[in-house]
Amino acid sequence: MPRSCRDCLPMMPTELSAVLPARHIQEECGVFGVYAPETTDVAPLAYYALYALQHRGQESAGIAVNDDGVFTAYRDVGLVNEVFPAERLRSLGTGTIAVGHVRYGTTGSDNKRNVQPILVNHYKGRMALAHNGNLTNTDELRADLIADNAVFQTTIDSEAMAMLINKYSDGDIVRGVLRACECFKGSYALVVMTADKLIAVRDPYGIRPLCVGELMDDVVVASESCALDAVGANFLRDVEPGEVLVVDSSGMHSYHMECKKKCKSAACIFEWVYFSRPDSILDGGSVY
């Protein structure tokens, strides 16, 4: 018998969830970072940006604030406004750099220990990392790091990324990021915060979106331009595939991965038709 018209239509996400494990269709997370040397109240900026990115992740939320090398962070399961009521947001204190994350689980379970940003302590200080994407070689990376005496606190690929960056940094975080990215396979848009830097990273294929904007003298990066609009920042440009963008006291500096020369842009089509907000601009095009 001929199929009905509905038989020819693709399954909707609710229908897909009945036939696929949930973690296989929850690819969208949202990341945000701000470098604001003349501002100390960065936590509210992160809050409003994450609120604008809530559609990308409704499982958990987290913000880490850097006050001259002293990190204060809070992460929990729930929506942004549930995780950060007014008193909780105030408890993050003041600072000049912040990173934030809203999550749908792609790798690892959805318990509290897997909530981002990931915080890593090392002999040069602290680092916070927020990741949107999904690595395909997480098991290999974890096995190599464990063989090198690493101890993991979570089950997510983002912690392996943070540990590998730390391993290769040796006092130079930019070199550590570039070397670690040579080992990553899969999709990743990262914001990394150190004691004095904000770093934005996009994988060589540009699978997941990442953009940069300015708010007076401050620099902000986010998964989508709608988050820049939410904090009153002007859109500057998209982070290029394979680019490592570093913001510190000397300004904004761009580096590129070696593997970028071998790759072409291959953005995820679901960013345009499902994940992203209609009022966002991705890679120069209107989602609407």
mmCIF file of C-alpha atoms in Angstrom:
data_model
loop_
_atom_site.group_PDB
_atom_site.id
_atom_site.type_symbol
_atom_site.label_atom_id
_atom_site.label_comp_id
_atom_site.label_asym_id
_atom_site.label_seq_id
_atom_site.Cartn_x
_atom_site.Cartn_y
_atom_site.Cartn_z
ATOM 1 C CA MET A 1 0.000 0.000 0.000
ATOM 2 C CA PRO A 2 1.238 3.537 -0.696
ATOM 3 C CA ARG A 3 2.488 5.450 2.287
ATOM 4 C CA SER A 4 0.588 8.441 3.595
ATOM 5 C CA CYS A 5 2.043 11.950 3.269
ATOM 6 C CA ARG A 6 2.976 11.836 6.935
ATOM 7 C CA ASP A 7 5.090 8.731 6.307
ATOM 8 C CA CYS A 8 7.317 10.852 4.067
ATOM 9 C CA LEU A 9 7.946 13.497 6.725
ATOM 10 C CA PRO A 10 11.018 13.405 8.989
ATOM 11 C CA MET A 11 10.405 12.502 12.610
ATOM 12 C CA MET A 12 10.071 15.405 15.004
ATOM 13 C CA PRO A 13 12.364 15.590 18.064
ATOM 14 C CA THR A 14 9.638 14.215 20.339
ATOM 15 C CA GLU A 15 9.225 11.227 18.053
ATOM 16 C CA LEU A 16 12.969 10.702 17.768
ATOM 17 C CA SER A 17 13.229 10.539 21.551
ATOM 18 C CA ALA A 18 11.120 7.400 21.485
ATOM 19 C CA VAL A 19 13.617 5.523 19.306
ATOM 20 C CA LEU A 20 16.977 7.051 20.283
ATOM 21 C CA PRO A 21 18.717 7.470 23.642
ATOM 22 C CA ALA A 22 18.103 11.043 24.789
ATOM 23 C CA ARG A 23 21.779 11.974 24.915
ATOM 24 C CA HIS A 24 22.133 11.278 21.187
ATOM 25 C CA ILE A 25 19.788 14.093 20.173
ATOM 26 C CA GLN A 26 20.667 16.692 22.772
ATOM 27 C CA GLU A 27 23.558 18.401 21.026
ATOM 28 C CA GLU A 28 22.907 22.023 21.853
ATOM 29 C CA CYS A 29 24.686 23.787 24.710
ATOM 30 C CA GLY A 30 25.350 27.486 25.146
ATOM 31 C CA VAL A 31 28.591 29.208 26.181
ATOM 32 C CA PHE A 32 29.398 32.793 27.098
ATOM 33 C CA GLY A 33 32.490 34.708 28.153
ATOM 34 C CA VAL A 34 33.233 38.326 29.025
ATOM 35 C CA TYR A 35 36.498 40.206 29.509
ATOM 36 C CA ALA A 36 35.722 43.518 31.197
ATOM 37 C CA PRO A 37 38.824 45.195 32.674
ATOM 38 C CA GLU A 38 36.949 48.412 33.475
ATOM 39 C CA THR A 39 33.908 46.646 34.928
ATOM 40 C CA THR A 40 33.661 44.580 38.081
ATOM 41 C CA ASP A 41 30.039 43.452 37.876
ATOM 42 C CA VAL A 42 30.412 40.706 35.273
ATOM 43 C CA ALA A 43 28.155 38.095 36.894
ATOM 44 C CA PRO A 44 24.908 39.860 35.830
ATOM 45 C CA LEU A 45 26.228 40.068 32.264
ATOM 46 C CA ALA A 46 26.778 36.318 32.269
ATOM 47 C CA TYR A 47 23.328 35.761 33.764
ATOM 48 C CA TYR A 48 21.469 37.758 31.102
ATOM 49 C CA ALA A 49 23.515 36.181 28.307
ATOM 50 C CA LEU A 50 22.777 32.666 29.579
ATOM 51 C CA TYR A 51 19.110 33.582 29.925
ATOM 52 C CA ALA A 52 19.137 34.515 26.226
ATOM 53 C CA LEU A 53 20.820 31.165 25.450
ATOM 54 C CA GLN A 54 18.391 29.148 27.599
ATOM 55 C CA HIS A 55 16.925 27.495 24.486
ATOM 56 C CA ARG A 56 20.285 25.778 23.933
ATOM 57 C CA GLY A 57 20.260 24.005 27.284
ATOM 58 C CA GLN A 58 17.630 23.571 29.977
ATOM 59 C CA GLU A 59 19.325 20.860 32.017
ATOM 60 C CA SER A 60 21.830 22.905 34.019
ATOM 61 C CA ALA A 61 23.595 26.266 34.265
ATOM 62 C CA GLY A 62 26.825 27.594 35.710
ATOM 63 C CA ILE A 63 28.883 30.782 36.000
ATOM 64 C CA ALA A 64 32.503 31.278 37.067
ATOM 65 C CA VAL A 65 33.820 34.760 37.935
ATOM 66 C CA ASN A 66 37.488 35.761 38.066
ATOM 67 C CA ASP A 67 38.524 38.536 40.442
ATOM 68 C CA ASP A 68 42.260 39.079 39.898
ATOM 69 C CA GLY A 69 42.966 35.351 39.816
ATOM 70 C CA VAL A 70 40.477 34.379 42.533
ATOM 71 C CA PHE A 71 37.721 32.221 41.018
ATOM 72 C CA THR A 72 34.194 32.046 42.413
ATOM 73 C CA ALA A 73 31.791 29.656 40.736
ATOM 74 C CA TYR A 74 28.358 28.174 41.150
ATOM 75 C CA ARG A 75 26.823 25.389 39.054
ATOM 76 C CA ASP A 76 23.640 23.387 39.438
ATOM 77 C CA VAL A 77 20.912 21.571 37.564
ATOM 78 C CA GLY A 78 17.887 23.619 36.552
ATOM 79 C CA LEU A 79 16.998 26.673 34.490
ATOM 80 C CA VAL A 80 19.106 29.821 34.673
ATOM 81 C CA ASN A 81 16.634 31.736 36.839
ATOM 82 C CA GLU A 82 16.288 28.725 39.159
ATOM 83 C CA VAL A 83 20.027 28.202 39.560
ATOM 84 C CA PHE A 84 20.742 31.922 39.983
ATOM 85 C CA PRO A 85 18.164 33.743 42.076
ATOM 86 C CA ALA A 86 19.243 37.273 43.023
ATOM 87 C CA GLU A 87 21.034 36.315 46.231
ATOM 88 C CA ARG A 88 22.945 33.479 44.546
ATOM 89 C CA LEU A 89 24.057 35.759 41.732
ATOM 90 C CA ARG A 90 25.286 38.351 44.238
ATOM 91 C CA SER A 91 27.262 35.655 46.043
ATOM 92 C CA LEU A 92 29.514 35.324 42.993
ATOM 93 C CA GLY A 93 30.940 38.708 43.917
ATOM 94 C CA THR A 94 32.798 41.034 41.608
ATOM 95 C CA GLY A 95 35.372 40.336 38.923
ATOM 96 C CA THR A 96 36.643 41.367 35.513
ATOM 97 C CA ILE A 97 36.317 38.062 33.637
ATOM 98 C CA ALA A 98 33.502 35.522 33.636
ATOM 99 C CA VAL A 99 32.420 32.433 31.712
ATOM 100 C CA GLY A 100 29.034 30.756 31.709
ATOM 101 C CA HIS A 101 27.328 27.665 30.365
ATOM 102 C CA VAL A 102 23.876 26.199 29.834
ATOM 103 C CA ARG A 103 23.800 22.499 29.115
ATOM 104 C CA TYR A 104 22.001 19.690 27.438
ATOM 105 C CA GLY A 105 23.897 16.476 28.132
ATOM 106 C CA THR A 106 25.708 14.929 25.173
ATOM 107 C CA THR A 107 28.479 13.008 26.898
ATOM 108 C CA GLY A 108 28.091 11.884 30.494
ATOM 109 C CA SER A 109 25.049 11.727 32.734
ATOM 110 C CA ASP A 110 22.993 14.717 33.793
ATOM 111 C CA ASN A 111 23.992 14.861 37.458
ATOM 112 C CA LYS A 112 25.372 17.909 39.232
ATOM 113 C CA ARG A 113 29.035 16.926 39.020
ATOM 114 C CA ASN A 114 28.872 17.222 35.214
ATOM 115 C CA VAL A 115 27.608 20.806 35.222
ATOM 116 C CA GLN A 116 29.935 23.320 33.565
ATOM 117 C CA PRO A 117 32.067 25.434 33.549
ATOM 118 C CA ILE A 118 34.781 22.910 34.402
ATOM 119 C CA LEU A 119 37.296 24.252 36.948
ATOM 120 C CA VAL A 120 40.881 22.982 36.915
ATOM 121 C CA ASN A 121 43.627 23.747 39.423
ATOM 122 C CA HIS A 122 47.249 23.623 38.312
ATOM 123 C CA TYR A 123 50.584 24.901 39.479
ATOM 124 C CA LYS A 124 50.247 28.092 37.413
ATOM 125 C CA GLY A 125 46.814 28.966 38.806
ATOM 126 C CA ARG A 126 43.231 28.112 37.876
ATOM 127 C CA MET A 127 41.341 27.634 34.642
ATOM 128 C CA ALA A 128 37.624 27.481 33.853
ATOM 129 C CA LEU A 129 36.308 25.957 30.630
ATOM 130 C CA ALA A 130 32.853 25.836 29.044
ATOM 131 C CA HIS A 131 32.235 23.649 25.994
ATOM 132 C CA ASN A 132 29.526 23.332 23.376
ATOM 133 C CA GLY A 133 29.888 20.279 21.186
ATOM 134 C CA ASN A 134 30.766 16.624 21.390
ATOM 135 C CA LEU A 135 34.146 14.922 20.964
ATOM 136 C CA THR A 136 34.260 11.546 19.228
ATOM 137 C CA ASN A 137 37.568 10.418 20.769
ATOM 138 C CA THR A 138 36.824 11.101 24.442
ATOM 139 C CA ASP A 139 37.551 7.534 25.545
ATOM 140 C CA GLU A 140 41.003 7.622 23.953
ATOM 141 C CA LEU A 141 41.849 10.990 25.507
ATOM 142 C CA ARG A 142 40.697 9.874 28.946
ATOM 143 C CA ALA A 143 42.659 6.626 28.739
ATOM 144 C CA ASP A 144 45.858 8.481 27.814
ATOM 145 C CA LEU A 145 45.373 11.033 30.595
ATOM 146 C CA ILE A 146 44.607 8.364 33.200
ATOM 147 C CA ALA A 147 47.760 6.528 32.149
ATOM 148 C CA ASP A 148 49.526 9.833 32.876
ATOM 149 C CA ASN A 149 48.070 9.819 36.435
ATOM 150 C CA ALA A 150 45.159 12.157 35.778
ATOM 151 C CA VAL A 151 42.183 11.860 38.133
ATOM 152 C CA PHE A 152 38.746 12.673 36.707
ATOM 153 C CA GLN A 153 35.884 14.126 38.728
ATOM 154 C CA THR A 154 33.236 13.996 35.982
ATOM 155 C CA THR A 155 32.196 11.763 33.081
ATOM 156 C CA ILE A 156 32.087 14.474 30.385
ATOM 157 C CA ASP A 157 34.430 15.117 27.473
ATOM 158 C CA SER A 158 34.889 18.749 28.547
ATOM 159 C CA GLU A 159 36.993 17.716 31.546
ATOM 160 C CA ALA A 160 39.316 15.730 29.292
ATOM 161 C CA MET A 161 39.706 18.828 27.131
ATOM 162 C CA ALA A 162 40.528 20.993 30.156
ATOM 163 C CA MET A 163 43.080 18.489 31.450
ATOM 164 C CA LEU A 164 44.762 18.163 28.082
ATOM 165 C CA ILE A 165 45.037 21.943 27.716
ATOM 166 C CA ASN A 166 46.535 22.071 31.189
ATOM 167 C CA LYS A 167 48.974 19.271 30.365
ATOM 168 C CA TYR A 168 50.313 21.029 27.278
ATOM 169 C CA SER A 169 50.326 24.577 28.651
ATOM 170 C CA ASP A 170 53.593 24.499 30.629
ATOM 171 C CA GLY A 171 53.110 28.154 31.578
ATOM 172 C CA ASP A 172 51.761 29.225 28.158
ATOM 173 C CA ILE A 173 48.013 28.679 27.987
ATOM 174 C CA VAL A 174 47.768 29.700 24.325
ATOM 175 C CA ARG A 175 50.340 27.110 23.313
ATOM 176 C CA GLY A 176 48.505 24.585 25.475
ATOM 177 C CA VAL A 177 45.215 25.275 23.713
ATOM 178 C CA LEU A 178 46.762 25.025 20.243
ATOM 179 C CA ARG A 179 48.551 21.766 21.061
ATOM 180 C CA ALA A 180 45.501 20.231 22.732
ATOM 181 C CA CYS A 181 43.253 21.096 19.790
ATOM 182 C CA GLU A 182 45.453 18.917 17.584
ATOM 183 C CA CYS A 183 44.209 15.964 19.666
ATOM 184 C CA PHE A 184 40.495 16.802 19.653
ATOM 185 C CA LYS A 185 38.210 15.047 17.181
ATOM 186 C CA GLY A 186 34.622 16.186 16.861
ATOM 187 C CA SER A 187 32.788 19.437 17.450
ATOM 188 C CA TYR A 188 33.756 22.088 19.955
ATOM 189 C CA ALA A 189 33.194 25.746 20.666
ATOM 190 C CA LEU A 190 35.074 26.689 23.833
ATOM 191 C CA VAL A 191 35.428 29.613 26.172
ATOM 192 C CA VAL A 192 38.406 29.331 28.521
ATOM 193 C CA MET A 193 39.142 31.664 31.432
ATOM 194 C CA THR A 194 42.505 31.967 33.157
ATOM 195 C CA ALA A 195 43.739 34.420 35.783
ATOM 196 C CA ASP A 196 44.342 37.086 33.127
ATOM 197 C CA LYS A 197 42.866 35.876 29.835
ATOM 198 C CA LEU A 198 39.638 34.996 28.073
ATOM 199 C CA ILE A 199 40.084 32.554 25.197
ATOM 200 C CA ALA A 200 37.523 31.568 22.553
ATOM 201 C CA VAL A 201 38.095 28.477 20.391
ATOM 202 C CA ARG A 202 36.160 27.044 17.447
ATOM 203 C CA ASP A 203 36.895 23.688 15.860
ATOM 204 C CA PRO A 204 38.459 23.586 12.365
ATOM 205 C CA TYR A 205 35.146 22.741 10.699
ATOM 206 C CA GLY A 206 33.139 25.403 12.547
ATOM 207 C CA ILE A 207 30.522 22.796 13.431
ATOM 208 C CA ARG A 208 29.220 24.744 16.427
ATOM 209 C CA PRO A 209 28.727 28.531 16.322
ATOM 210 C CA LEU A 210 30.714 31.123 18.264
ATOM 211 C CA CYS A 211 30.781 34.897 17.865
ATOM 212 C CA VAL A 212 32.505 37.888 19.425
ATOM 213 C CA GLY A 213 31.192 41.341 20.274
ATOM 214 C CA GLU A 214 32.140 44.500 22.130
ATOM 215 C CA LEU A 215 30.451 46.367 24.946
ATOM 216 C CA MET A 216 32.255 49.708 25.120
ATOM 217 C CA ASP A 217 35.783 48.574 26.099
ATOM 218 C CA ASP A 218 34.669 45.062 27.075
ATOM 219 C CA VAL A 219 34.868 41.958 24.882
ATOM 220 C CA VAL A 220 32.172 39.289 24.949
ATOM 221 C CA VAL A 221 31.949 35.924 23.203
ATOM 222 C CA ALA A 222 28.861 33.746 22.922
ATOM 223 C CA SER A 223 27.345 30.802 21.097
ATOM 224 C CA GLU A 224 24.830 33.090 19.395
ATOM 225 C CA SER A 225 24.519 36.787 18.663
ATOM 226 C CA CYS A 226 21.219 36.929 20.583
ATOM 227 C CA ALA A 227 23.294 36.709 23.783
ATOM 228 C CA LEU A 228 25.276 39.761 22.694
ATOM 229 C CA ASP A 229 21.996 41.614 22.140
ATOM 230 C CA ALA A 230 20.826 40.622 25.623
ATOM 231 C CA VAL A 231 23.783 42.390 27.281
ATOM 232 C CA GLY A 232 23.818 45.373 24.924
ATOM 233 C CA ALA A 233 26.986 44.368 23.080
ATOM 234 C CA ASN A 234 27.674 45.117 19.433
ATOM 235 C CA PHE A 235 28.303 42.156 17.155
ATOM 236 C CA LEU A 236 31.835 42.217 15.714
ATOM 237 C CA ARG A 237 32.202 38.940 13.860
ATOM 238 C CA ASP A 238 32.029 35.173 14.083
ATOM 239 C CA VAL A 239 35.011 33.317 15.458
ATOM 240 C CA GLU A 240 36.500 31.610 12.416
ATOM 241 C CA PRO A 241 36.695 27.830 12.108
ATOM 242 C CA GLY A 242 40.048 26.745 13.544
ATOM 243 C CA GLU A 243 40.610 30.087 15.281
ATOM 244 C CA VAL A 244 41.876 30.633 18.816
ATOM 245 C CA LEU A 245 40.947 34.151 19.920
ATOM 246 C CA VAL A 246 42.804 35.468 22.988
ATOM 247 C CA VAL A 247 41.707 38.552 24.935
ATOM 248 C CA ASP A 248 43.944 40.033 27.633
ATOM 249 C CA SER A 249 45.308 43.369 28.841
ATOM 250 C CA SER A 250 47.187 43.880 25.573
ATOM 251 C CA GLY A 251 44.079 43.516 23.437
ATOM 252 C CA MET A 252 42.588 40.848 21.199
ATOM 253 C CA HIS A 253 44.882 38.418 19.368
ATOM 254 C CA SER A 254 44.027 35.764 16.811
ATOM 255 C CA TYR A 255 45.802 32.433 16.289
ATOM 256 C CA HIS A 256 44.930 29.581 13.956
ATOM 257 C CA MET A 257 45.310 25.847 14.291
ATOM 258 C CA GLU A 258 47.576 24.099 11.810
ATOM 259 C CA CYS A 259 44.801 21.694 10.874
ATOM 260 C CA LYS A 260 42.646 24.600 9.664
ATOM 261 C CA LYS A 261 44.588 24.562 6.378
ATOM 262 C CA LYS A 262 43.297 21.046 5.681
ATOM 263 C CA CYS A 263 39.657 21.685 6.572
ATOM 264 C CA LYS A 264 36.677 23.461 5.100
ATOM 265 C CA SER A 265 33.747 24.922 6.964
ATOM 266 C CA ALA A 266 31.073 22.337 7.747
ATOM 267 C CA ALA A 267 28.580 23.977 10.109
ATOM 268 C CA CYS A 268 25.853 21.760 11.557
ATOM 269 C CA ILE A 269 22.622 22.269 9.601
ATOM 270 C CA PHE A 270 20.601 21.711 12.778
ATOM 271 C CA GLU A 271 21.961 25.024 14.071
ATOM 272 C CA TRP A 272 19.915 26.721 11.361
ATOM 273 C CA VAL A 273 16.720 24.678 11.519
ATOM 274 C CA TYR A 274 16.421 23.695 15.180
ATOM 275 C CA PHE A 275 19.020 24.760 17.745
ATOM 276 C CA SER A 276 19.480 28.506 17.235
ATOM 277 C CA ARG A 277 17.133 31.390 17.937
ATOM 278 C CA PRO A 278 15.519 33.007 14.871
ATOM 279 C CA ASP A 279 16.921 36.434 15.795
ATOM 280 C CA SER A 280 20.535 35.220 15.800
ATOM 281 C CA ILE A 281 23.109 35.726 13.056
ATOM 282 C CA LEU A 282 25.298 32.681 12.339
ATOM 283 C CA ASP A 283 28.303 32.896 10.038
ATOM 284 C CA GLY A 284 26.943 36.007 8.369
ATOM 285 C CA GLY A 285 23.435 34.671 7.794
ATOM 286 C CA SER A 286 20.122 35.295 9.518
ATOM 287 C CA VAL A 287 18.700 32.181 11.197
ATOM 288 C CA TYR A 288 15.217 33.516 10.490
#
